[in-house]
Structure formats: structure tokens, C-alpha cells
Tab-separated table of C-alpha atoms in Angstrom:
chain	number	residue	atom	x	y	z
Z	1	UNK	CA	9.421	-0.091	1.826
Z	2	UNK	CA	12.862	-0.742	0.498
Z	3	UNK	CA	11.973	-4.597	-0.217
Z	4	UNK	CA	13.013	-4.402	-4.177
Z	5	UNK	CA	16.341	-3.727	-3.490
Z	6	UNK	CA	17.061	-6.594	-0.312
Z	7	UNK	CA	14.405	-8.401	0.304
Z	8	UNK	CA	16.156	-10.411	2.712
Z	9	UNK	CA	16.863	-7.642	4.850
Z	10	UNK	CA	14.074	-6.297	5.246
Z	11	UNK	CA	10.203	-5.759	6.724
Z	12	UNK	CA	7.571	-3.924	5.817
Z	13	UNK	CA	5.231	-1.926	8.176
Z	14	UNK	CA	2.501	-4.472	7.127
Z	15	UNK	CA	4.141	-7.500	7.908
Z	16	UNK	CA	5.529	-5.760	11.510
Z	17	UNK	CA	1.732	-4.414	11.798
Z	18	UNK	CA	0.551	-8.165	11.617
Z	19	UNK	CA	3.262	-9.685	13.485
Z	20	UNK	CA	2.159	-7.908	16.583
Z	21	UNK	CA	-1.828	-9.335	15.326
Z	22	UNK	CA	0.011	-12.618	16.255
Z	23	UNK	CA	0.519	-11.728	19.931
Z	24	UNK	CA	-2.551	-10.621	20.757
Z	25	UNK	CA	-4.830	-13.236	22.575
Z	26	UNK	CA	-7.997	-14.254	21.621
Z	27	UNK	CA	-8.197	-12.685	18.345
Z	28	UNK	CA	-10.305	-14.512	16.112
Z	29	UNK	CA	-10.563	-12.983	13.236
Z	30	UNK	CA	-9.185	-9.411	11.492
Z	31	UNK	CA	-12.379	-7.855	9.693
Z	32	UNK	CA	-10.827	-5.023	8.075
Z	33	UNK	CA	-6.603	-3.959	7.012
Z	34	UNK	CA	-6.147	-0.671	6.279
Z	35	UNK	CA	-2.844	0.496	4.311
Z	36	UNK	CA	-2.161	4.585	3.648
Z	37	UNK	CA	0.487	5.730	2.231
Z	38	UNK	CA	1.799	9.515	2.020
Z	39	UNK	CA	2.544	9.201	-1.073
Z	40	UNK	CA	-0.407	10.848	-3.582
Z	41	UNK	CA	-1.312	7.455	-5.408
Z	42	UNK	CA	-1.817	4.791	-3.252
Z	43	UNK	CA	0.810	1.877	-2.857
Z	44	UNK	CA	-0.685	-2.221	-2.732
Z	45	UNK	CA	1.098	-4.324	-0.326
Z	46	UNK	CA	4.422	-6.449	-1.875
Z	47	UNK	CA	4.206	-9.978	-2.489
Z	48	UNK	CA	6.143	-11.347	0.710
Z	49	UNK	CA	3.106	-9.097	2.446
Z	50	UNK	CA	0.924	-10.635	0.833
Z	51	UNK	CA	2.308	-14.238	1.232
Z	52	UNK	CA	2.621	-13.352	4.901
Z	53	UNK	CA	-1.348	-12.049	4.906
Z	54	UNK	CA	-2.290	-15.567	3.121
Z	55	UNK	CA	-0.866	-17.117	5.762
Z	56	UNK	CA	-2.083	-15.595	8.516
Z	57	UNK	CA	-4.728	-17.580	9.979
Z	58	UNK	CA	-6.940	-14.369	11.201
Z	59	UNK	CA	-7.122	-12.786	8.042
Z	60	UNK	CA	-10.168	-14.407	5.906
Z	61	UNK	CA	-9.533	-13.995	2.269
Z	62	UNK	CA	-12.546	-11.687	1.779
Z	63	UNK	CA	-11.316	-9.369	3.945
Z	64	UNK	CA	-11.520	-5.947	3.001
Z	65	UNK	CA	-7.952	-4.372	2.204
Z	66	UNK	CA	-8.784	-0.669	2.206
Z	67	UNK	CA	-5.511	1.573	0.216
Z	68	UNK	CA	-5.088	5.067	1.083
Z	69	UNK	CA	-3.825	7.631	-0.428
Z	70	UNK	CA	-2.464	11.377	0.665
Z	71	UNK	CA	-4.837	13.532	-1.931
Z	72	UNK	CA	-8.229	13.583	-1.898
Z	73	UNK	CA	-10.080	12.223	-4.798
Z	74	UNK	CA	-12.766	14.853	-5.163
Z	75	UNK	CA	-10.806	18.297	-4.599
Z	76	UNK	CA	-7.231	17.145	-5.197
Z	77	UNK	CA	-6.257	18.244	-1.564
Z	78	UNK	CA	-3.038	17.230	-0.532
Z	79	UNK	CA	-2.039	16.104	3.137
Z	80	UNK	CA	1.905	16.121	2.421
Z	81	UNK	CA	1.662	18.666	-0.268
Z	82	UNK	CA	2.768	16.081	-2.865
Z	83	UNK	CA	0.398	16.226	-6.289
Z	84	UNK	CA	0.577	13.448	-8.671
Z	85	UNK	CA	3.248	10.951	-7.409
Z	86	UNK	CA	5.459	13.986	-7.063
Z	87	UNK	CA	7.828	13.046	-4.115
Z	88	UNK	CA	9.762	15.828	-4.000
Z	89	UNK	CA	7.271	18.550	-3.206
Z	90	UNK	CA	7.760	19.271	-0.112
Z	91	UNK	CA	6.091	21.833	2.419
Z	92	UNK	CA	8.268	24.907	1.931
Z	93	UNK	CA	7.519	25.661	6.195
Z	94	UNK	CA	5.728	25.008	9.039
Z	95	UNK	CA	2.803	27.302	8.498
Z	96	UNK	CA	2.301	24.966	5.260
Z	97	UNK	CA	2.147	22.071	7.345
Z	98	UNK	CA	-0.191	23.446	9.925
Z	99	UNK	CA	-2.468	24.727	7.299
Z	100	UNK	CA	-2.671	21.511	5.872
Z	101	UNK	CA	-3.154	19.706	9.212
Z	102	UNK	CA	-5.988	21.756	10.007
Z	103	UNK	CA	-7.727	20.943	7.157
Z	104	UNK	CA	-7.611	17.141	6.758
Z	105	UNK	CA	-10.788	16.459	8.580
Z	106	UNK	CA	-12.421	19.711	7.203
Z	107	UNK	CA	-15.504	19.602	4.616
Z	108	UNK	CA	-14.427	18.618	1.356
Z	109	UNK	CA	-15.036	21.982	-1.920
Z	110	UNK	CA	-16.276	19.321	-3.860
Z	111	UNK	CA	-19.150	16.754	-3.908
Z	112	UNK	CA	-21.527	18.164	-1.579
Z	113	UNK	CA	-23.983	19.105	-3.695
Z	114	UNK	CA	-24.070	15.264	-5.399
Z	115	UNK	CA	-23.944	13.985	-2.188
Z	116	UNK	CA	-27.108	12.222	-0.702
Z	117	UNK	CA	-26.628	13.007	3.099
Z	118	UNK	CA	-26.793	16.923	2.234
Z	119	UNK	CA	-27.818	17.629	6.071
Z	120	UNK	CA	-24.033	16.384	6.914
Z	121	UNK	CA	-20.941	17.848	5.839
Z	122	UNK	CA	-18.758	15.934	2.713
Z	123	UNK	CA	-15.320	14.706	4.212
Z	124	UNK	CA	-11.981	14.805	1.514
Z	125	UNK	CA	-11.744	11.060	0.077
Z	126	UNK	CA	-8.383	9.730	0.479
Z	127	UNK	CA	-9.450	6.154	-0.449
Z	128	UNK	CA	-7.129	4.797	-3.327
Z	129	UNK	CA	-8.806	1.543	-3.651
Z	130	UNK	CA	-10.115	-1.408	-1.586
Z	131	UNK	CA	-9.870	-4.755	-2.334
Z	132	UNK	CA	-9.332	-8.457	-0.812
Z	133	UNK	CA	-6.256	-10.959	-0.057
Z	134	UNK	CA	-8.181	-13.267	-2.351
Z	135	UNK	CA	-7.644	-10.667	-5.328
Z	136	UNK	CA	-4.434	-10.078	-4.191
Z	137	UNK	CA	-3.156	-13.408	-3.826
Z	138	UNK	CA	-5.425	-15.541	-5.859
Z	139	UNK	CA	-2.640	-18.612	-6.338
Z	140	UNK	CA	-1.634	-19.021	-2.418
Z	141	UNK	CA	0.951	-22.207	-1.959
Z	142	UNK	CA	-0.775	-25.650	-1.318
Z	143	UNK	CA	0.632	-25.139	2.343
Z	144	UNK	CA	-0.531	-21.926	3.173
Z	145	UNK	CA	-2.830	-22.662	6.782
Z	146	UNK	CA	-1.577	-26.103	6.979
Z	147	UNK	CA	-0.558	-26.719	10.892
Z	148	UNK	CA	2.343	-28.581	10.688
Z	149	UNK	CA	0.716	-32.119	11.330
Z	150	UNK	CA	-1.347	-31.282	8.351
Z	151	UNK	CA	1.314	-30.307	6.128
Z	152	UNK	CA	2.951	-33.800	6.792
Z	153	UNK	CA	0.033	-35.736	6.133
Z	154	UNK	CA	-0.862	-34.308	2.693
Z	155	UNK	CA	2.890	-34.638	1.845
Z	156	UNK	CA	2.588	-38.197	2.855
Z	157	UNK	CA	-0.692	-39.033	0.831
Z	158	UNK	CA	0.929	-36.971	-1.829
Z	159	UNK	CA	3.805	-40.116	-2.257
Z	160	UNK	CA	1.827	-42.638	-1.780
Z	161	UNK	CA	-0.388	-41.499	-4.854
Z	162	UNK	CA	2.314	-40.631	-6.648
Z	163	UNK	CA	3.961	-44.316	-5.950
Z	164	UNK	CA	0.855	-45.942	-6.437
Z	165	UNK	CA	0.901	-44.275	-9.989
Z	166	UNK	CA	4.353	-45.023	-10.833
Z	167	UNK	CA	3.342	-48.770	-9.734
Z	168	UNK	CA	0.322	-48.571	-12.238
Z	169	UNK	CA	2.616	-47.355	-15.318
Z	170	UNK	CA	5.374	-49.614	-14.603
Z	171	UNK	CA	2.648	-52.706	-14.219
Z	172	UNK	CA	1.176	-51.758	-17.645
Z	173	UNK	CA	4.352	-51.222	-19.536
């Protein structure tokens, strides 16, 4: 994302991700967004993102928003080979790269033991966070989901309250 330095310009890979959502027929509802990043800490979605989610009719604002991350949590395994928010390490070759690719859906060093499910093998845990759109945008505009009909009418009853007010301060001045 380069949206600090133009927003105007530009898009995220969320909002092009959910523009395509808007295509698709008969969706009802999105039950679960899931953001990674390859960076090692795990990045939350902008604020036109998440004015765009708010508005979105198919998202509900409990959905889960799951953010990934490129190190694993338990054994500090790397899938870029970046530790720490370090963007400039870098794999030094391919072989590095390979290695690494192999090994993302391997059995994580740590955890196993702790873990409850010993019979099954302990994936790497990439998960950053997870959160909702209502924890992400808790102050949405008064228009956000408003069809355009709708949007008119509460504008309307909007000045007529605010008229009949001014009438009722004016009257008992």
C-alpha cells in the first residue's frame, strides 16, 4: 500500500479484493476477510479500506477480520526471511527460498507438547491478530448502507426537524 503518500491515486489490494465481491451474483453475505502481509508484523487495513468495508453491504460488522503475518508466532519461522519488521532481509538465493517454501506447511519446533490434539501434528502460527469491522470502524458515517432513496429521506426528515426547531426558538423568543 502506498495510500499515505496519494491517497487519491491509489487502491489497495483490499478494496480491489472486495470490488470484485461486488460482481459476484448472489452473494449474500462474506463470513470471514482474511488480510496477510509478508511483512513479519502484521499490517490492519487503512481507513479508506475500512470505510469501503463499512460500506459494503455483504460484510456484517462482526465479521471476523483475520491479520496475517510472515513469522510464526511460536518458533519465529520466517516465510520471506524477514525477522522483526526487518524489510531488508532478503533471501541471499534460491536454495533459501526453496528451503523456506518447503517448510511453511511443515510441523511447527514449538508447541506440540502444550498442544491438546497431540495425535496431530502442530502447524507454524502466522496469525497476527483477528478482529471485526465493528472494532475497526466503530464511528461509520450516518450514510453508510443507506440506498440512495433512503439517504434522501433521512436528509429530508433531518430539515424538517431542524426547521421545526428553529420555528420553536424563534416562536419563544
Amino acid at each position: 500500500n502506498d495510500e499515505p503518500h496519494s491517497i487519491a491515486g491509489s487502491i489497495c489490494a483490499e478494496r480491489a479484493a472486495l470490488m470484485q465481491l461486488r460482481f459476484m451474483p448472489n452473494l449474500e453475505s462474506i463470513t470471514k476477510i482474511v488480510i496477510v502481509t509478508d511483512d513479519a508484523d502484521a499490517v490492519s487495513p487503512g481507513m479508506l479500506c475500512r470505510e469501503f468495508m463499512a460500506s459494503h453491504d455483504c460484510i456484517p460488522w462482526d465479521v471476523p477480520i483475520i491479520l496475517g503475518r510472515s513469522v510464526c508466532k511460536k518458533c519465529g519461522f520466517s516465510i520471506t526471511g524477514n525477522v522483526c519488521g526487518d524489510s531488508m532481509s532478503c533471501f541471499s538465493d534460491t536454495e533459501d527460498f526453496q528451503e523456506t517454501q518447503s517448510n511453511i506447511f511443515a510441523t511447527c519446533s514449538v508447541g506440540h507438547e502444550e498442544s491438546k490434539y497431540q495425535q496431530y501434528t502442530t502447524p507454524h502460527d502466522f496469525l497476527g491478530t483477528a478482529t471485526t469491522l465493528r472494532e475497526l470502524f466503530p464511528y461509520p458515517s450516518l450514510y453508510t448502507r443507506l440506498s440512495g432513496l433512503e439517504a434522501l429521506q433521512l436528509g429530508e426528515r433531518y430539515l424538517e426537524s431542524d426547521q421545526s426547531n428553529n420555528n420553536n426558538n424563534n416562536s419563544s423568543s
